[in-house]
XYZ file of C-alpha atoms in Angstrom:
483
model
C 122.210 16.405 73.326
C 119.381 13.876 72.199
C 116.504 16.436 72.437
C 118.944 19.432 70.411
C 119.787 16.848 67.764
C 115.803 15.656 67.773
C 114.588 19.778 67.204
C 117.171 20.040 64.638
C 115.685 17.292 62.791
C 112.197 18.403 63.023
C 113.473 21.899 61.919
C 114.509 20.241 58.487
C 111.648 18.110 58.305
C 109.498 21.025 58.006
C 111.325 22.480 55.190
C 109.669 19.016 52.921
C 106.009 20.993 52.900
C 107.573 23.075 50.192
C 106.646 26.204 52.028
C 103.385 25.541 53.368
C 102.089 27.410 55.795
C 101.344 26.293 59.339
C 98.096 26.944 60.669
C 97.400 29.806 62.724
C 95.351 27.294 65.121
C 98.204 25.049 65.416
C 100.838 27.951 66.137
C 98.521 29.723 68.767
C 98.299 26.990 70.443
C 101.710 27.362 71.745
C 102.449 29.348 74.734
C 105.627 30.463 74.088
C 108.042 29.836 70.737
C 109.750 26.666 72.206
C 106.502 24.997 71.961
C 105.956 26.135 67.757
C 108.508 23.607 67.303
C 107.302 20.122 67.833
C 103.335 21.644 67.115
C 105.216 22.118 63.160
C 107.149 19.073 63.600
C 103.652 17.345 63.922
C 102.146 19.180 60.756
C 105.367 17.720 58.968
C 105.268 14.746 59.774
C 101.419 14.467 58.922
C 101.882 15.657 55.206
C 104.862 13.353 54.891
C 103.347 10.232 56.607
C 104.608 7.350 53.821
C 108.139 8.573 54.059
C 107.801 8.190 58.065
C 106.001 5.184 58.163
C 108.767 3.837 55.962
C 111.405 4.746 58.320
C 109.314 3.750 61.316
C 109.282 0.105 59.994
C 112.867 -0.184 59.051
C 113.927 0.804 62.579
C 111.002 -0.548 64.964
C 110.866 -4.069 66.655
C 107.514 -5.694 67.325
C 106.650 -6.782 70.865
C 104.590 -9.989 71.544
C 100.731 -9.670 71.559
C 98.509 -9.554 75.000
C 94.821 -8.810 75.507
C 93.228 -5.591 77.232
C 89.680 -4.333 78.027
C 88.717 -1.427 75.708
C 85.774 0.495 76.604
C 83.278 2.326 73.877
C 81.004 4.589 74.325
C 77.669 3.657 72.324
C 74.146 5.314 72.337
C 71.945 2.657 73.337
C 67.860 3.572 72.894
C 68.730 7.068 73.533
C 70.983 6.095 76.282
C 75.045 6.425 76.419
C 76.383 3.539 77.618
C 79.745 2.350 78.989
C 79.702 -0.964 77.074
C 83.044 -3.441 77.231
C 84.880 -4.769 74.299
C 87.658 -7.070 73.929
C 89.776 -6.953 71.158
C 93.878 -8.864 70.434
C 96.163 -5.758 70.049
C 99.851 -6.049 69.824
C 101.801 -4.212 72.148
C 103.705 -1.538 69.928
C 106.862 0.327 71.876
C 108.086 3.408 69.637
C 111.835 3.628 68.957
C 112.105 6.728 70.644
C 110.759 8.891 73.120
C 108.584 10.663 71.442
C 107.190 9.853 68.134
C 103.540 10.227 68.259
C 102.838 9.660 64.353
C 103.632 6.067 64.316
C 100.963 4.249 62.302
C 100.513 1.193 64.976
C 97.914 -1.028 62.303
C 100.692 -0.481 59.462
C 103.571 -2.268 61.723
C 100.906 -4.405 62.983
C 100.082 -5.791 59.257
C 103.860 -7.122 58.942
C 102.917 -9.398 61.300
C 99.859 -10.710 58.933
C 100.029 -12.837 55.669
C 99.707 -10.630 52.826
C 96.250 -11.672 50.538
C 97.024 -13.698 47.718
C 96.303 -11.640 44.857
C 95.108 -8.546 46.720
C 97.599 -5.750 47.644
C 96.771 -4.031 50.724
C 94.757 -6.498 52.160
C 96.805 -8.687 54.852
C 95.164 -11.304 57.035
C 95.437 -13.557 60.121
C 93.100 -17.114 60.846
C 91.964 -17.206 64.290
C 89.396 -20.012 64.047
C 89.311 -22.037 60.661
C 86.610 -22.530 59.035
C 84.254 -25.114 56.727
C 83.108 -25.402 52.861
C 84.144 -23.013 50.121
C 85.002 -19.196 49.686
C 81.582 -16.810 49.632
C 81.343 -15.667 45.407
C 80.607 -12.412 44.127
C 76.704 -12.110 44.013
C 76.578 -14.127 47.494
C 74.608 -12.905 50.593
C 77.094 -12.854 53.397
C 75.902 -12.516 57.346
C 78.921 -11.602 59.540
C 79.455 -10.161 63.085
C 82.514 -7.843 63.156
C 84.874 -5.253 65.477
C 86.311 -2.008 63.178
C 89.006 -0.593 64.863
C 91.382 2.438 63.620
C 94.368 4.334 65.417
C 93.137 7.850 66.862
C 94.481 10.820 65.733
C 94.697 12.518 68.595
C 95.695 9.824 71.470
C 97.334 7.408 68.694
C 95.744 4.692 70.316
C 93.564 2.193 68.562
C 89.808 2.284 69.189
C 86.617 0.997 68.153
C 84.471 3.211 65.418
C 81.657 0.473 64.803
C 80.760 -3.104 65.668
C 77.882 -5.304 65.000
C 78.353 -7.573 67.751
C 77.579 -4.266 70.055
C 74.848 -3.150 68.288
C 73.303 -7.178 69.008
C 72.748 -7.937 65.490
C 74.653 -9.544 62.693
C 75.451 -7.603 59.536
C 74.309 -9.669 56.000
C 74.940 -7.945 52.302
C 75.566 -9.353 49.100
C 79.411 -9.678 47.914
C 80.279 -7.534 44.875
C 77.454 -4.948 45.333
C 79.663 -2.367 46.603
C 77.598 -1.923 49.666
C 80.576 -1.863 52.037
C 83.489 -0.886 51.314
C 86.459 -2.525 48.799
C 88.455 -3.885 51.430
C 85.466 -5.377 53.552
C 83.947 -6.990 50.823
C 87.448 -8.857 49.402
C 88.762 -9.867 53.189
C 85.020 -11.646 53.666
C 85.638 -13.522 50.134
C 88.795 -15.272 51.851
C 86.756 -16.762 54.763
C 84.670 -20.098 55.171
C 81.609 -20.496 56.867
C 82.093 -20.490 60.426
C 85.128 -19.121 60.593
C 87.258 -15.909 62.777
C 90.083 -13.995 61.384
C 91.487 -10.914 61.904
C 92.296 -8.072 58.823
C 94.147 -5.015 58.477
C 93.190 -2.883 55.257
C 94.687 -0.344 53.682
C 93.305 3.251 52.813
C 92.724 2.694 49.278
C 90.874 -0.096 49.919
C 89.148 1.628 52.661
C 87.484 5.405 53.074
C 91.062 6.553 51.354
C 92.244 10.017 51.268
C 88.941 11.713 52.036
C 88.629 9.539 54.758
C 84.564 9.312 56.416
C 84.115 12.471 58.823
C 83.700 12.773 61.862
C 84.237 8.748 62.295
C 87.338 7.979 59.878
C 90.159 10.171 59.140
C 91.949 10.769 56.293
C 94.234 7.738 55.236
C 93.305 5.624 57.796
C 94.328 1.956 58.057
C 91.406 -0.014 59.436
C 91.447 -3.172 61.269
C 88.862 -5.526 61.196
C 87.866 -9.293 63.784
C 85.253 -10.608 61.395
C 83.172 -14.233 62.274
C 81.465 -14.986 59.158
C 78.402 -16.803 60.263
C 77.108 -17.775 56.852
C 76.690 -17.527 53.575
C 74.669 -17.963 50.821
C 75.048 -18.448 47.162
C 72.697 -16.606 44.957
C 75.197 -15.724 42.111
C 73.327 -18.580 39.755
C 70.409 -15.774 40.388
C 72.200 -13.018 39.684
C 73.781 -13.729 36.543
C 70.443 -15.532 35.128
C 68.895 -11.504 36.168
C 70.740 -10.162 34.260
C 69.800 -11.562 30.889
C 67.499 -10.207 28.579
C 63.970 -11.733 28.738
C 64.447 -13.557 25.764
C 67.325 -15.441 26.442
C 66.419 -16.600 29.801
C 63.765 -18.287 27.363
C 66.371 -20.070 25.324
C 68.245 -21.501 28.126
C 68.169 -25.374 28.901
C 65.332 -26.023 31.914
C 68.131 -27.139 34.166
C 69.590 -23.635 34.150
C 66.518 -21.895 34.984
C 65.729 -24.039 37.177
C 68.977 -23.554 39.099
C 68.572 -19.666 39.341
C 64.679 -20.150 40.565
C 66.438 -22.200 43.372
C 68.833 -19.700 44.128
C 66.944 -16.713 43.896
C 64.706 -18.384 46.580
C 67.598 -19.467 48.701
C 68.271 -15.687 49.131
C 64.678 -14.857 49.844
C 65.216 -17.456 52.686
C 68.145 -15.580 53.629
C 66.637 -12.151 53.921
C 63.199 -13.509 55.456
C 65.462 -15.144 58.092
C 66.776 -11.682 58.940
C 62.872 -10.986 59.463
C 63.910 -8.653 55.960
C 60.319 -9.374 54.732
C 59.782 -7.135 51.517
C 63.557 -8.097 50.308
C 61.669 -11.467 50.683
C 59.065 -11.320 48.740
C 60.948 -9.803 46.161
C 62.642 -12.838 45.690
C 60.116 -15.535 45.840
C 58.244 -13.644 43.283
C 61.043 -13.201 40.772
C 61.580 -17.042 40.972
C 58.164 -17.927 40.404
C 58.319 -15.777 37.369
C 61.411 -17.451 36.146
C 60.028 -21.069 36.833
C 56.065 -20.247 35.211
C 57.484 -18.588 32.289
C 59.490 -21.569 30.911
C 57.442 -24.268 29.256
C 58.669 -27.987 29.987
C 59.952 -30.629 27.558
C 58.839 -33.505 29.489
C 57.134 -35.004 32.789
C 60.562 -34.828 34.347
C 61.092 -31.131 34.155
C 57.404 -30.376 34.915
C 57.527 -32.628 38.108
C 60.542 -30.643 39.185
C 59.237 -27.435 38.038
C 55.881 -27.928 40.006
C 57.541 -29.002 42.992
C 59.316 -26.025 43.003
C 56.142 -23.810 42.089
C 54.865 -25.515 44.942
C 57.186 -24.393 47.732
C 57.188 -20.843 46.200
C 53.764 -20.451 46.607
C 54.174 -21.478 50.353
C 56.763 -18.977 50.814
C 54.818 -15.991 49.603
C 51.250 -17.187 51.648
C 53.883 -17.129 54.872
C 55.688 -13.764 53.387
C 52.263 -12.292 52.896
C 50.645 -13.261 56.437
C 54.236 -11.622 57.953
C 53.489 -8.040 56.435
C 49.466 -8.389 57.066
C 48.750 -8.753 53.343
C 45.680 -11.707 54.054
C 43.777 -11.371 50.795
C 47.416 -12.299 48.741
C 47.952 -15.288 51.450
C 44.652 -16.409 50.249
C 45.575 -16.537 46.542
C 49.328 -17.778 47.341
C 47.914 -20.724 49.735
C 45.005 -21.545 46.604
C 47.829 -21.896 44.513
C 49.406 -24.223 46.326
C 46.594 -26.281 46.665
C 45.407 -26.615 43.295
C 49.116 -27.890 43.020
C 48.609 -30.438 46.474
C 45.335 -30.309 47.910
C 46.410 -32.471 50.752
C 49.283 -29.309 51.752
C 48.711 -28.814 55.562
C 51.002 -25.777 55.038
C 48.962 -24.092 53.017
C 45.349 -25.334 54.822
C 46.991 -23.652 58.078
C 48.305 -20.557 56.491
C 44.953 -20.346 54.676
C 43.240 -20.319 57.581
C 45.098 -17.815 59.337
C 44.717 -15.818 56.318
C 40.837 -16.311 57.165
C 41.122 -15.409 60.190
C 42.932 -12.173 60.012
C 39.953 -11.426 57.316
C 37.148 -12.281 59.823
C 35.698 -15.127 58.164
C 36.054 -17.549 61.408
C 33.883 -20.056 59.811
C 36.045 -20.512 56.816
C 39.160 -20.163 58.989
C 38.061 -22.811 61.415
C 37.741 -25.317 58.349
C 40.581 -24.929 57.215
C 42.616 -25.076 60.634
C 41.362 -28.140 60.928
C 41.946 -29.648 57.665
C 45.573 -28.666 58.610
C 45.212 -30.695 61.855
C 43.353 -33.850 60.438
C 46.515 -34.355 58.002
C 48.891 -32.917 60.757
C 47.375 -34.064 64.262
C 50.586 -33.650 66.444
C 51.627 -30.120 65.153
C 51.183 -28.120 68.257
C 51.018 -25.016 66.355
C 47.835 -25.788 64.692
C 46.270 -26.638 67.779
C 47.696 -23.412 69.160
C 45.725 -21.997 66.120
C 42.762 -23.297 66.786
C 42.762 -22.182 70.707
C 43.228 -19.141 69.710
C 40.615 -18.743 67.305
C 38.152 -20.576 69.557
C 38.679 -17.464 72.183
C 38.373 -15.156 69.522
C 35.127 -16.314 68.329
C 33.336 -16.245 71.768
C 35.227 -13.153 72.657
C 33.463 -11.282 69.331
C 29.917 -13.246 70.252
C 29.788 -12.128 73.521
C 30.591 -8.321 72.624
C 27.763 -8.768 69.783
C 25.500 -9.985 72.142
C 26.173 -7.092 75.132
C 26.094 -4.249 71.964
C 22.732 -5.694 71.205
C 20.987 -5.778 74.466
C 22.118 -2.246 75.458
C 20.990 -0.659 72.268
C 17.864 -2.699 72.838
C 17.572 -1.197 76.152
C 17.443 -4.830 78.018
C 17.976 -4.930 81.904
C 17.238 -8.541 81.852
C 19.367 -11.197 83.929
C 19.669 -13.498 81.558
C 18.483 -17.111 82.769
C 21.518 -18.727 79.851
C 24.697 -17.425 80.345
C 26.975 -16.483 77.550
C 29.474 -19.001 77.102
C 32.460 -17.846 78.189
C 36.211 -18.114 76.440
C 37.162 -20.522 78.761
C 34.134 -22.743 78.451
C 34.962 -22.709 74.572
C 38.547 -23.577 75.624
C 37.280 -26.540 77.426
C 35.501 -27.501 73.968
C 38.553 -27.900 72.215
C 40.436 -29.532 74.812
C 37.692 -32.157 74.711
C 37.528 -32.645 71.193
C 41.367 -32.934 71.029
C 41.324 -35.452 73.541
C 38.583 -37.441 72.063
C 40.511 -37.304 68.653
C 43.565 -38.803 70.284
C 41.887 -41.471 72.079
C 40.268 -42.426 68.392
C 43.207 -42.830 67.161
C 45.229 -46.039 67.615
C 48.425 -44.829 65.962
C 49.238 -41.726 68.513
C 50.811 -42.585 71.365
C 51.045 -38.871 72.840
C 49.474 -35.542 72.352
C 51.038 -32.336 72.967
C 49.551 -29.316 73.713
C 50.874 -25.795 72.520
C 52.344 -23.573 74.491
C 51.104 -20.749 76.218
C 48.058 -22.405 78.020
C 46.306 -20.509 80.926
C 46.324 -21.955 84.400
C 42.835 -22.813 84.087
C 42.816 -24.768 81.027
C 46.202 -26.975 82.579
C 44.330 -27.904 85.162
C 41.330 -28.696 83.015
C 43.564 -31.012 81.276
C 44.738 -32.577 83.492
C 41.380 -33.325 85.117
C 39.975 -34.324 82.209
C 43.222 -36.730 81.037
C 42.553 -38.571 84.306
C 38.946 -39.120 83.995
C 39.897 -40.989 80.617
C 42.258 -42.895 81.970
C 45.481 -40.756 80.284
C 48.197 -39.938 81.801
C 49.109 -36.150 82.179
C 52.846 -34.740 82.433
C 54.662 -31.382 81.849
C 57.204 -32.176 79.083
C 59.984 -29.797 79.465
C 61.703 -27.269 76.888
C 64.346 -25.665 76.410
C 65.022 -22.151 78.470
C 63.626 -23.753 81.401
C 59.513 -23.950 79.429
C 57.283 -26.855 79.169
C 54.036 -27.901 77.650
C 51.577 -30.038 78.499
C 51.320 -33.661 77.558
C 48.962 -36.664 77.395
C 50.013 -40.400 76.726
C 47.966 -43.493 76.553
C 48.352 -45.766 79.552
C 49.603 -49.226 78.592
């Protein structure tokens, strides 16, 4: 009696497509005519879907949430992988037997809070988060889970997710880089914090839907963490001005979109985003040189800032092998400080890269004579050290067998490691010179041999020698004054 009165129904329920015809697919996929039935029932119901999903919610109860594995398939270097994924999914029980159109993510949103302001947007806190809301014009870095209800199985699955891929997702708010829905649910969360979103199709891929991955007037939902954000709107509003009435603006201002504009070059250098970089260390320098200053107030500030620009381009500049513009960028900055170690040691690896070892080897250790425990100038000068006699000694060997020599020579070359022993010396000596240092570190990455040079030579001066131990289970060598 339940199934007649159920085929009955679906019989009128086609008769709402205002004659439209069924596909032949559809229809020959049926064996037999019982089967045309429910295959038409299913076209019906898909061409009708608000009407449906309205009854569906008027007559459905909700049943408490639980957690479940999902697995997704991903292409991983080539390679498709089985890779596990938990999501929260509410356990969603249909009123009857079988009605396979139920939209799962619509009953699931009347569960969530509705965003203020924002229709089709409704939202759930997981973990709560700190500071203010993310503006428009902000640079937002989230990891997230998109999940959608299958048309075919009806149940929901994954269709993208940073925190698979390994790597966080950052864009700027308002840019219309992702989509509507995305952008306004991240503009409700704090730093820091985890909520979950369901979003409607018009504020999602819509009626056209994003083939093969998104149908057609799909609701999406959404676990976002929001790891950070940061404000560069000051920037982008100041950008947008004509040149000549950035001019006219009060220092202060300009000042406060430089800052900005290089808080999101931090951002995108940070996401090893280089070029993006760049872009925006050099547009703040602009802003700051091309306003004059009314007094020694603003110019202190606007030097200062001039200052750590400059720095930020030499390091830019040595990232994408550009060694000739880290020279000028690290000049810059010292005609502003000469006494920058920054900018000696970034000059000098700009040297280096260039092949002038002499000139990089000066500068190194200018770095190191303002900066004597930074291990990563020592680590510098190691490694320049074995490059040196590395270059000498294939100089040497290139001359002597164009020349034809079979000699044994009665010198040796000095080797590398003999240079290496140099410069443990003279760093030793330095310390020991020094009354104020009461330890000396040693960069990482030492060879065997020159440890155990160390450590021979730390005793014979009366030092004592220890591995100091990192974090991830490394150490480095240290040396500390006895008494």
């Amino acid at each position: 009696m339940e199934k007649h009165s159920t085929a009955a129904n679906g019989a009128k329920l086609v008769e709402l497509e205002d004659n439209a015809e069924v596909s032949d697919d559809v229809v020959s996929d049926s064996e037999n005519e019982d089967d045309e039935i429910p295959m038409m029932f299913k076209q019906s119901v898909l061409k009708n879907k608000s009407i449906f999903e309205k009854q569906l919610l008027e007559s459905t109860e909700i049943d408490p949430s639980e957690i479940f594995e999902m697995k997704a398939k991903q292409e991983v270097d080539g390679e498709s992988k089985e890779l596990s994924m938990k999501m929260d999914q509410q356990i969603l029980e249909y009123f009857g037997g079988d009605e396979d159109e139920e939209n799962k993510l619509l009953k699931l949103s009347s569960q969530m809070t509705p965003l203020p302001g924002f229709e089709g947007i409704f939202k759930k806190l997981g973990q709560a988060g700190e500071g203010g809301f993310p503006p428009i014009d902000s640079i937002v870095t989230i990891h997230y889970n998109g999940y959608l209800q299958d048309e075919v199985s009806n149940e929901i699955v994954s269709f993208d997710s940073s925190f698979l891929r390994g790597k966080p997702k950052s864009f700027m708010r308002g840019q219309g880089s992702v989509i509507e829905g995305l952008d306004i649910a991240v503009g409700s969360m704090k730093q820091k914090e985890q909520s979950e979103f369901i979003i409607c199709p018009d504020l999602a891929w819509g009626e056209k839907g994003c083939p093969p991955r998104i149908p057609a007037n799909a609701y999406i939902y959404f676990k976002i963490d929001l790891i950070e954000w940061v404000d560069s709107s000051a920037a982008e509003a100041f950008g947008k001005l004509p040149i000549q009435m950035r001019k006219k603006l009060p220092f202060q201002q300009v000042l406060e979109a430089a800052k900005s504009e290089k808080r999101k070059g931090t951002a995108y250098f940070e996401k090893q985003n280089f070029h993006l970089a760049l872009k925006c260390y050099r547009r703040a320098l602009g802003w700051i040189e091309d306003h004059s200053y009314a007094d020694d107030e603003e110019e202190s500030l606007g030097q200062k800032l001039r200052l750590t620009l400059h720095l930020d381009l030499a390091l830019v500049n040595l990232k994408i092998n550009k060694p000739k513009k880290t020279c000028i960028h690290a000049g810059e900055a010292l005609e502003l400080d000469p006494e920058n170690p920054k900018a000696f040691y970034r000059l000098g690896l700009a040297k280096e890269k260039l092949g002038d070892f002499a000139s990089a080897r000066r500068n190194l250790l200018l770095a190191k004579n303002i900066c004597p425990k930074d291990p990563s100038i020592a680590r510098a000068l190691l490694a320049l050290n074995e490059k040196v006699q590395k270059e000498k000694y294939v100089e040497t060997e290139l001359c002597r067998k164009m020349l034809g020599s079979t000699t044994i020579r009665e010198t040796p070359i000095a080797s590398p490691t003999d240079e290496s022993h140099k410069v443990i010396r003279c760093l030793l000596a330095d310390f020991i010179q020094n009354p104020s240092e009461k330890q000396l570190e040693f960069p990482q990455g030492m060879s065997q041999n020159e440890r155990n040079f160390l450590e021979e030579e730390a005793n014979r001066l009366h030092l004592k020698f220890a591995m100091k131990p990192l974090m991830k289970g490394e150490s480095i060598c240290t040396v500390f004054k006895c008494g």
